[in-house]
Short mmCIF file of C-alpha atoms and ligand atoms in Angstrom, two decimals:
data_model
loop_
_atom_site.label_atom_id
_atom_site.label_comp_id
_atom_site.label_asym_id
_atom_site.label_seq_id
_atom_site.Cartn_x
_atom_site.Cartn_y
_atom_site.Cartn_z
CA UNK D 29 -21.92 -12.99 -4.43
CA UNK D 30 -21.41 -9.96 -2.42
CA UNK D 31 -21.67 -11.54 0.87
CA UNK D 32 -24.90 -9.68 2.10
CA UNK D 33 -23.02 -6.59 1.44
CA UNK D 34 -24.12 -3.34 -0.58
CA UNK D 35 -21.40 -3.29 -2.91
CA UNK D 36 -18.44 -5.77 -4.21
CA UNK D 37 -15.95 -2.65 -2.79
CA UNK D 38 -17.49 -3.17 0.65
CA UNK D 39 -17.09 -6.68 0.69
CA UNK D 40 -13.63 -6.73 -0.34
CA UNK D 41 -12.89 -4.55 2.19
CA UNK D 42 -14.07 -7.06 4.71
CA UNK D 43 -12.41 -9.57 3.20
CA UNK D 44 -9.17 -8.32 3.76
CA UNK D 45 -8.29 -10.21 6.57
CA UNK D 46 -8.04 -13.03 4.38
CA UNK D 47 -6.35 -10.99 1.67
CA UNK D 48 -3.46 -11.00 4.07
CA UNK D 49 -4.02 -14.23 6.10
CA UNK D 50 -3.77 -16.27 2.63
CA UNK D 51 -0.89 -14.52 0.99
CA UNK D 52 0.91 -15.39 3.80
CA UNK D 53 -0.30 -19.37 3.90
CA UNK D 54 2.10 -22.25 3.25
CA UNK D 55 5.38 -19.37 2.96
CA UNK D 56 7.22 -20.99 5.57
CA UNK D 57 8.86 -24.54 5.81
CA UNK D 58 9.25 -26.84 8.55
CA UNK D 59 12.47 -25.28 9.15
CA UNK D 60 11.04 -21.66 9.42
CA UNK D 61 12.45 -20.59 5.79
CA UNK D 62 10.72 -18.69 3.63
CA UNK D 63 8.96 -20.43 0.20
CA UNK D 64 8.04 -18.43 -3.27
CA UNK D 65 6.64 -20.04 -6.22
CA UNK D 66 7.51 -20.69 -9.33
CA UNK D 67 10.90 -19.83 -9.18
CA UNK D 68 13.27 -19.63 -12.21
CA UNK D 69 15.63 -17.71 -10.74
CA UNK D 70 18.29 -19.73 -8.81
CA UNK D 71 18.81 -18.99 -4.78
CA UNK D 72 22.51 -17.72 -6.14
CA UNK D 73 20.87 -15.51 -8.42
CA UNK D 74 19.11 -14.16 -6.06
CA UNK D 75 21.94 -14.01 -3.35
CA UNK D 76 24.11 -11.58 -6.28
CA UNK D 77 21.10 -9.39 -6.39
CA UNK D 78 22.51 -5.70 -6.36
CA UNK D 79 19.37 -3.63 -7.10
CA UNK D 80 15.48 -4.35 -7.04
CA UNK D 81 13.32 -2.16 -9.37
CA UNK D 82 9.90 -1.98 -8.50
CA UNK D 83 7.31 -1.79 -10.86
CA UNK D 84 3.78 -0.96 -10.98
CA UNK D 85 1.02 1.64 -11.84
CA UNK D 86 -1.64 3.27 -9.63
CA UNK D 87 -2.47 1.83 -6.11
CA UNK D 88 -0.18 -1.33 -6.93
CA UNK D 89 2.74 1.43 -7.30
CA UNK D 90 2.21 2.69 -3.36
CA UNK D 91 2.10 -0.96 -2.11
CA UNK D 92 5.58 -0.82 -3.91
CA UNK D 93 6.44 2.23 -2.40
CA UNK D 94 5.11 0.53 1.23
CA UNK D 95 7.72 -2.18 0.09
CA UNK D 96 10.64 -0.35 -0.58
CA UNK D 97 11.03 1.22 2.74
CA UNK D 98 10.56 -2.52 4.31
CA UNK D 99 12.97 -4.01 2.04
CA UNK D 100 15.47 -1.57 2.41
CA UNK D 101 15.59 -1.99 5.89
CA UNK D 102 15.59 -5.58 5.97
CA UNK D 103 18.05 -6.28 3.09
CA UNK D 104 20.10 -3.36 2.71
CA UNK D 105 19.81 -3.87 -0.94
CA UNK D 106 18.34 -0.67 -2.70
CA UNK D 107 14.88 -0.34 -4.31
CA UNK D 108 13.64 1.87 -6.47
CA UNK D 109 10.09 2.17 -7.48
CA UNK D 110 9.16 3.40 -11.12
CA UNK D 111 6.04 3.77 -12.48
CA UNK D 112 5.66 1.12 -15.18
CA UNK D 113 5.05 3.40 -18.16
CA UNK D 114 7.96 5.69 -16.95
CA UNK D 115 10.27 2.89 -17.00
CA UNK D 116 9.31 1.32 -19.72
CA UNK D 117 9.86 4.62 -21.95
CA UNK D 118 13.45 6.56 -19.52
CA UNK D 119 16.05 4.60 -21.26
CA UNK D 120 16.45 2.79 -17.58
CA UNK D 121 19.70 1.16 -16.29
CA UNK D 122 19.31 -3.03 -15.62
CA UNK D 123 21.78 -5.57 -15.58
CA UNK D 124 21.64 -9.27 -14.62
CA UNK D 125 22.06 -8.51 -10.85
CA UNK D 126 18.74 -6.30 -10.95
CA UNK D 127 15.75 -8.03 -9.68
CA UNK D 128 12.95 -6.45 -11.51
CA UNK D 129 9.78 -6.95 -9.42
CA UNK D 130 5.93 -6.30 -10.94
CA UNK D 131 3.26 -5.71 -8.78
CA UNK D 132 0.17 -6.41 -10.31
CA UNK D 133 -3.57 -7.52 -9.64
CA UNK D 134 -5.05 -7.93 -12.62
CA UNK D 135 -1.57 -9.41 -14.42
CA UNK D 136 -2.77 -7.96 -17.60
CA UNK D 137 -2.25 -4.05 -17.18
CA UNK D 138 -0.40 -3.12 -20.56
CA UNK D 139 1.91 -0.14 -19.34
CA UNK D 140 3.47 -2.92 -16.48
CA UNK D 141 3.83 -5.64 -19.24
CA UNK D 142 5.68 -3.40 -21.88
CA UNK D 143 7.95 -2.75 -18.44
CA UNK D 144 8.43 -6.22 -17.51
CA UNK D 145 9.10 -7.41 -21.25
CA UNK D 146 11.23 -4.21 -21.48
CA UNK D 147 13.21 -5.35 -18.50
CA UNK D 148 14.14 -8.95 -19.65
CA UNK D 149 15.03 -7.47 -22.80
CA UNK D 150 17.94 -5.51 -20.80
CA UNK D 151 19.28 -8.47 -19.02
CA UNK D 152 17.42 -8.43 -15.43
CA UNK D 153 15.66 -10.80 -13.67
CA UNK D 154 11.77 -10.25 -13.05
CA UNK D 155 9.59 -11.64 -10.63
CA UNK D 156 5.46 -11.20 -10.84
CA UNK D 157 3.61 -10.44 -7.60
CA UNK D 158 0.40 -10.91 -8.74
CA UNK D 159 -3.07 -11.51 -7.92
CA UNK D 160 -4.43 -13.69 -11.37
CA UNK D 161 -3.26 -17.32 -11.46
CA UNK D 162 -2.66 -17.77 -15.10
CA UNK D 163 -2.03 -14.03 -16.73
CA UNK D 164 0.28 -12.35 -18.97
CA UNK D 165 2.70 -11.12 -16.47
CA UNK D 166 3.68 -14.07 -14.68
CA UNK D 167 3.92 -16.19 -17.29
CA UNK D 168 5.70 -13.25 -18.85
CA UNK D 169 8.38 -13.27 -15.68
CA UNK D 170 11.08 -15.59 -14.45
CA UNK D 171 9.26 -15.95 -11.06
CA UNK D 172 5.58 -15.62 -9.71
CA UNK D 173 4.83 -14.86 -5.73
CA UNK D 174 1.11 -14.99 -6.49
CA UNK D 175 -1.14 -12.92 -3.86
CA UNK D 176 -4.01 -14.94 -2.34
CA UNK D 177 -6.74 -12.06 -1.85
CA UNK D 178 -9.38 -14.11 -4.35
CA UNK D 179 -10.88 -12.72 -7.21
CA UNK D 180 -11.35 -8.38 -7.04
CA UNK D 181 -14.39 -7.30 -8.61
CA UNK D 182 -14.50 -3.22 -7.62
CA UNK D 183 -12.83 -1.33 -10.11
CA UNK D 184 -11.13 0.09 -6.88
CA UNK D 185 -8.47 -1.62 -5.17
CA UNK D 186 -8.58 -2.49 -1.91
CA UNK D 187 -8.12 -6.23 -0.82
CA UNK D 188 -5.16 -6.79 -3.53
CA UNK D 189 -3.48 -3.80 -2.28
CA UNK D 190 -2.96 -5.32 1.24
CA UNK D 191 -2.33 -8.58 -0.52
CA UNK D 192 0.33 -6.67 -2.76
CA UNK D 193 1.89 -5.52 0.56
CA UNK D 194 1.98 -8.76 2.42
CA UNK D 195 3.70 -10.44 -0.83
CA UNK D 196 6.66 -7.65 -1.35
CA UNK D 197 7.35 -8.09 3.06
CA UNK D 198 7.30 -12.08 2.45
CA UNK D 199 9.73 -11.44 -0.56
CA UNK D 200 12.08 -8.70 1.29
CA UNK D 201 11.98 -11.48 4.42
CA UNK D 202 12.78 -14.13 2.19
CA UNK D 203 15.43 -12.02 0.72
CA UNK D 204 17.05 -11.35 4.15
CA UNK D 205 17.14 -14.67 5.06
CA UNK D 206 19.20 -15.67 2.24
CA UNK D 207 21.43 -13.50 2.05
CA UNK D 208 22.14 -14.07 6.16
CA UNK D 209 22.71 -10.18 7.14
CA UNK D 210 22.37 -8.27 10.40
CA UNK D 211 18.59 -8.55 10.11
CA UNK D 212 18.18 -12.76 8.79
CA UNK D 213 17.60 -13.92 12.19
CA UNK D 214 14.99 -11.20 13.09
CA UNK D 215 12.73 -12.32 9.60
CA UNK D 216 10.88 -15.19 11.71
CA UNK D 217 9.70 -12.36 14.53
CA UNK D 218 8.17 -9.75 11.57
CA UNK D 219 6.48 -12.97 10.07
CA UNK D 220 5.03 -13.88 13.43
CA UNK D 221 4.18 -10.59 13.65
CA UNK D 222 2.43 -10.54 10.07
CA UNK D 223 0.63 -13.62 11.10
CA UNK D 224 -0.93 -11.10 13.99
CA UNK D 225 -2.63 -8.48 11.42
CA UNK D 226 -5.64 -10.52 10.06
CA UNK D 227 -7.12 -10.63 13.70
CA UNK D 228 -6.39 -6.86 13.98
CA UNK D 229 -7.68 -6.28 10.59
CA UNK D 230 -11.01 -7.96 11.84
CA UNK D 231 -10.78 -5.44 15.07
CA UNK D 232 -10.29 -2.55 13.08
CA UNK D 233 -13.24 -3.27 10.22
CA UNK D 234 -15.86 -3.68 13.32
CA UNK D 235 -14.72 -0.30 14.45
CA UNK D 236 -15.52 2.08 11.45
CA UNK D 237 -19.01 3.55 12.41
CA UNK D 238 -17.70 6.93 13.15
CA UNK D 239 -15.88 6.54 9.67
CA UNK D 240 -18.49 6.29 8.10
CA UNK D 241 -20.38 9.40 9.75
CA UNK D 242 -17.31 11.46 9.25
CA UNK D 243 -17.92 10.76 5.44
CA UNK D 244 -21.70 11.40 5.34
CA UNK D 245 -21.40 14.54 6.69
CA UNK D 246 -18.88 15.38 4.10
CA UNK D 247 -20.38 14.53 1.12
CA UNK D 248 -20.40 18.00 -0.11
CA UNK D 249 -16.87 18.54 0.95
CA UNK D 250 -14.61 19.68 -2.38
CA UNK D 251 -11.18 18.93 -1.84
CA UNK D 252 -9.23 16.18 1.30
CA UNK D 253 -5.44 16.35 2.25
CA UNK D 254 -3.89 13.24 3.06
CA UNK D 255 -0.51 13.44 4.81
CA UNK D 256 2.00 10.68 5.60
CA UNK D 257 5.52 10.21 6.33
CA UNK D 258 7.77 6.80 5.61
CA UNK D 259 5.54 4.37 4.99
CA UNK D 260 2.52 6.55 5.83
CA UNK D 261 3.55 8.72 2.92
CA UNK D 262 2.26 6.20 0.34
CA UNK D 263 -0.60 5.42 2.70
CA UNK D 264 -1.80 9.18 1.80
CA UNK D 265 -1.67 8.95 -1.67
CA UNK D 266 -3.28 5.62 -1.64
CA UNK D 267 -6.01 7.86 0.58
CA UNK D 268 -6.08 10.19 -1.99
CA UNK D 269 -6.20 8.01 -5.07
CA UNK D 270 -9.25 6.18 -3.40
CA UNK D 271 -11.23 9.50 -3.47
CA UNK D 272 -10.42 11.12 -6.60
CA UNK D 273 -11.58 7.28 -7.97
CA UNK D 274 -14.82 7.05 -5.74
CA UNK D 275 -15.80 10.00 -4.93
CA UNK D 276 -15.02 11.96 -7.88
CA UNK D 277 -13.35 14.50 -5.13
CA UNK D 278 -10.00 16.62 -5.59
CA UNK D 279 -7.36 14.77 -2.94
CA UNK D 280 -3.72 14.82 -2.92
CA UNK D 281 -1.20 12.79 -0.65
CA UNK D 282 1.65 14.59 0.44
CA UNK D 283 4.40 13.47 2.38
CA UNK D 284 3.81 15.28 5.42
CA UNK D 285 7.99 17.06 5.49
CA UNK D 286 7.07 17.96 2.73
CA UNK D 287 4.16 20.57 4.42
CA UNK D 288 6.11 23.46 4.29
CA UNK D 289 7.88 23.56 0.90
CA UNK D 290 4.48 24.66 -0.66
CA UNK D 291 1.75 22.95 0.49
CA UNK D 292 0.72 23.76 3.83
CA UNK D 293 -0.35 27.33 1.76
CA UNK D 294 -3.42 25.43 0.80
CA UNK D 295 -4.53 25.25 4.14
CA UNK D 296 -7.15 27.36 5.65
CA UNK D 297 -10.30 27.39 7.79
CA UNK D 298 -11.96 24.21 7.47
CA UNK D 299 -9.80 22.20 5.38
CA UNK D 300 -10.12 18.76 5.99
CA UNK D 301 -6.96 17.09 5.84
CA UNK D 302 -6.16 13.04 7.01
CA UNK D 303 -3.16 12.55 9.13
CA UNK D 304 -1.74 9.25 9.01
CA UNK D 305 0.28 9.43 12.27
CA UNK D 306 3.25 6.74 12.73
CA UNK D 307 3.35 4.57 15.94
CA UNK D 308 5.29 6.47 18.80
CA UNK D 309 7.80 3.56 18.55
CA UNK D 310 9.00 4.68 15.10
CA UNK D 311 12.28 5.67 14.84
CA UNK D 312 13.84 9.07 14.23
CA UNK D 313 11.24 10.32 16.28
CA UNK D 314 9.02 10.47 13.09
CA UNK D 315 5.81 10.30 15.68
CA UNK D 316 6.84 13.80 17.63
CA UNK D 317 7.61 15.21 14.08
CA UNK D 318 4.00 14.17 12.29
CA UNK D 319 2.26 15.52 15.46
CA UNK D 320 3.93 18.56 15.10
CA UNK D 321 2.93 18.95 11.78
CA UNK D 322 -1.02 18.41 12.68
CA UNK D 323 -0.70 20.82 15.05
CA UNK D 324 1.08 23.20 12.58
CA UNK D 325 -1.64 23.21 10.12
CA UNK D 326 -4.41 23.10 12.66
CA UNK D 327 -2.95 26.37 14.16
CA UNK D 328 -4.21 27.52 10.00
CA UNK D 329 -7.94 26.43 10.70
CA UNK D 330 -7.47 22.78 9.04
CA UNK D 331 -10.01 20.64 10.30
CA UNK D 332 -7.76 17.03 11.16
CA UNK D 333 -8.97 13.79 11.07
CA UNK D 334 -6.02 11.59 12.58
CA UNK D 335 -5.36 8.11 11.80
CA UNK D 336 -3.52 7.20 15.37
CA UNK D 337 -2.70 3.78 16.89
CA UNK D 338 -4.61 2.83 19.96
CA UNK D 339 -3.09 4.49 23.11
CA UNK D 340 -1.50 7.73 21.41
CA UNK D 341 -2.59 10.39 23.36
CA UNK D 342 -0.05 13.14 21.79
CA UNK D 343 -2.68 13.37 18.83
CA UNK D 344 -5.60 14.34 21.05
CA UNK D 345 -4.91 17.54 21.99
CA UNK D 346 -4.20 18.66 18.00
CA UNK D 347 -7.20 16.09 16.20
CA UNK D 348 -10.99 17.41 15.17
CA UNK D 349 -11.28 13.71 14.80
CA UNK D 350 -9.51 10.78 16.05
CA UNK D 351 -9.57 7.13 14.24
CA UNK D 352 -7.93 4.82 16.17
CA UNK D 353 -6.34 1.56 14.68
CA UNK D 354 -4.26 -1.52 16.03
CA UNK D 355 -0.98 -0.98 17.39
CA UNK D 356 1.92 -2.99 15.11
CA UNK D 357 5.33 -2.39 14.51
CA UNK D 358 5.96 0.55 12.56
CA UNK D 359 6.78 -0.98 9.06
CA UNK D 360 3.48 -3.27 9.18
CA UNK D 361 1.56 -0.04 10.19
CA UNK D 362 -0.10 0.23 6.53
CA UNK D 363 -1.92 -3.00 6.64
CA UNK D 364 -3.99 -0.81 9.26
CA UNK D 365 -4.45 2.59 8.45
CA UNK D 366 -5.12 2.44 4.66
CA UNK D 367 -8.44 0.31 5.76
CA UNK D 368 -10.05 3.64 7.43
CA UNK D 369 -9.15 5.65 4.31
CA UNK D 370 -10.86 3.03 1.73
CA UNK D 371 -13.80 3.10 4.50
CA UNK D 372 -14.22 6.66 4.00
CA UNK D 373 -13.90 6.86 -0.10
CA UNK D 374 -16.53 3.99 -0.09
CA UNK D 375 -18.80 5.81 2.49
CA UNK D 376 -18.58 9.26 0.91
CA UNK D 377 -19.30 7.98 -2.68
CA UNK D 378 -22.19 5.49 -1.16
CA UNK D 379 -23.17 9.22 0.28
CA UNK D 380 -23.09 11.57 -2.80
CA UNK D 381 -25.49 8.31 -4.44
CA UNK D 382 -22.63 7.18 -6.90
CA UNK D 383 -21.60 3.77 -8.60
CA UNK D 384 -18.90 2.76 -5.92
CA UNK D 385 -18.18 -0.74 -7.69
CA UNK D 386 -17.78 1.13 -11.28
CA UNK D 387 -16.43 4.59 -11.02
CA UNK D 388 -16.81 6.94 -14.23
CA UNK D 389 -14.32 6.64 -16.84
CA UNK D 390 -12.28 3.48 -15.16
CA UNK D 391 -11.81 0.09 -16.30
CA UNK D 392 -11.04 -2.83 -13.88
CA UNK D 393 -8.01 -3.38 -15.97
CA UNK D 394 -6.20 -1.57 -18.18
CA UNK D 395 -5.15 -3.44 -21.74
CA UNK D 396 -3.72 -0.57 -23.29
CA UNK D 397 -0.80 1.65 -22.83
C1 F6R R 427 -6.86 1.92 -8.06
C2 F6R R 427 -6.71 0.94 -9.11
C3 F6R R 427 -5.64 1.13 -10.14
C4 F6R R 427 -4.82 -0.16 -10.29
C5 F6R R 427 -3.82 -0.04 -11.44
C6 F6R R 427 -2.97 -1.28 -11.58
O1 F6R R 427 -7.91 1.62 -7.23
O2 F6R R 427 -7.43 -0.03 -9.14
O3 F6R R 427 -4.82 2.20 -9.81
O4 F6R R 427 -4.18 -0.42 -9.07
O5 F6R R 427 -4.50 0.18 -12.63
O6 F6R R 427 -3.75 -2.41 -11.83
P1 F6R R 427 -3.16 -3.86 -11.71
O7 F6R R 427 -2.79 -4.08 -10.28
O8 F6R R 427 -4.22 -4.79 -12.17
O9 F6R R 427 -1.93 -3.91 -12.58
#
């Protein structure tokens, strides 16, 4: 059942290209529109959307947070992403033009139900992303966009993360399209261009060997920084999540403007921090800005270990260690670099001899608030 691999959290990282490849299968008609489920919620309803609220907990929280940057952009509608339980108990503002959408594996985590129940109660529409055919929170929604990454046994997340990702972009797509603005007509090119990552995936998973050396020779390392910026930002703290979970290590994900508002004073000599640098095609020159930051807290001894895509040679001169992935365009970028930061959690737990699939003190899903 694991494949001929170690652990079910190894496998399911290798089985991500699927994850993504499947989510996406059957979402487009012959006429190159986008298809959800089961849908309650009318095409007009959808059209007089005003808001989305995102909702989530954990590592289904930064796929939302992957999501709203992508949606944003393509819809112009705004998103906000709130942490299920904080939601559920801030007295939150919902109307019948918010789309209320709950990212969940499982489909049975507690704090995101009492959110989504919370949020019919108020009037708004909610729609389930969700890995489990047949749980409480899509059949607890008015509309299900189920994610096809197959049953996930690791407490960890991994595969339904990427899934989780590929749903919200086939939703914000889908979303663009009907509503016909500035960016409908581009939808078809970003889904031809999601149809690209599970080969890259595949390209990137049979090029982690120095990963996984990086992480044995850190196994008595005490504390990782991840930085990010956009959609890289959530990317860290997925990074970080992953370790604290695994590896039983203190990790934080910072956004990486964020650097010198208070954080770049935990820096010094030898601190290894991950860098997850955005393609050199992302706008607002966010590329030239993350490099300078590496090289900022590498001038403080930091010892870098820089997620790049292939051919960015700015990093080089500034990176202890470079891990190169797949080029994409820049809002598609986390379906690539969050794989070499699961690789490492996996590897440096497998290396300090704990249980990667069941983590101390973790539950694969959690029933209670
Ligand atoms: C992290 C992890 C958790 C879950 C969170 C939500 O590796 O597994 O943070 O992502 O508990 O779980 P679901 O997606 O089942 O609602």
């Amino acid at each position: 059942e694991k494949g001929g691999y170690a652990t079910f959290m190894e496998k399911e990282i290798h089985d991500q290209p699927h994850a993504v490849g499947d989510t996406l299968l059957g979402r487009t008609d012959s006429d190159g529109r986008l298809v959800l489920d089961d849908m309650s919620i009318t095409e007009d309803q959808l059209k007089d959307v005003d808001r989305i609220i995102i909702v989530a907990c954990g590592t289904a929280a930064y796929a939302g947070m992957v999501a709203k940057y992508a949606i944003e952009h393509w819809t112009r509608i705004p998103v906000e992403v709130s942490l299920a339980h904080e939601f559920r108990y801030s007295d939150p503002i919902a109307s019948e033009r918010t789309l209320v959408v709950s990212i969940s594996q499982s489909g049975e985590t507690m704090d995101t139900l009492m959110a989504v129940k919370h949020a019919r109660e108020l009037g708004a529409l909610t729609l389930s992303i969700c890995n489990t055919h047949g749980s409480t929170i899509p059949r607890e929604s008015d509309a299900v966009l189920y994610t096809h990454a197959g049953p996930e046994i690791a407490v960890a997340s991994t595969k339904a993360f990427l899934a989780q990702i590929t749903a919200c972009y086939v939703l914000g797509l889908y979303l663009a399209q009907l509503r016909g603005g500035t960016f409908a007509d581009d939808a078809q090119s970003v889904m031809k261009e999601l149809h690209e990552i599970p080969a890259k995936l595949e390209e990137l998973l049979g090029r982690m060997d120095r990963v996984k050396e990086i992480a044995r020779f850190m196994a008595d390392t005490r504390s990782v920084l991840f930085l990010g910026r956009n959609v890289g930002y959530p990317v860290a703290m997925e990074g970080a999540l992953k370790l604290k979970e695994l590896a039983y290590i203190h990790a934080e994900g910072f956004a990486a403007g964020e650097l010198k508002h208070g954080p770049i004073a935990l820096i010094d000599a030898g601190q290894p921090v991950f860098i997850v640098v955005p393609g050199p095609g992302t706008p607002h020159e966010l590329h030239k800005k993350v490099v300078s930051n590496i090289q900022e807290i590498r001038a403080r001894g930091a010892r870098t270990i820089v997620v790049a895509e292939d051919g960015d040679e700015d990093v080089v001169p500034f990176a202890d260690e470079v891990i190169r992935v797949p080029a994409t365009s820049p809002l598609l970028a986390p379906l690539l670099t969050v794989v070499p930061l699961q690789v490492f959690a996996l590897h440096l737990s497998t290396a300090k001899g704990l249980d990667v699939d069941q983590p101390r003190n973790l539950a694969k899903s959690v029933t209670v608030e």
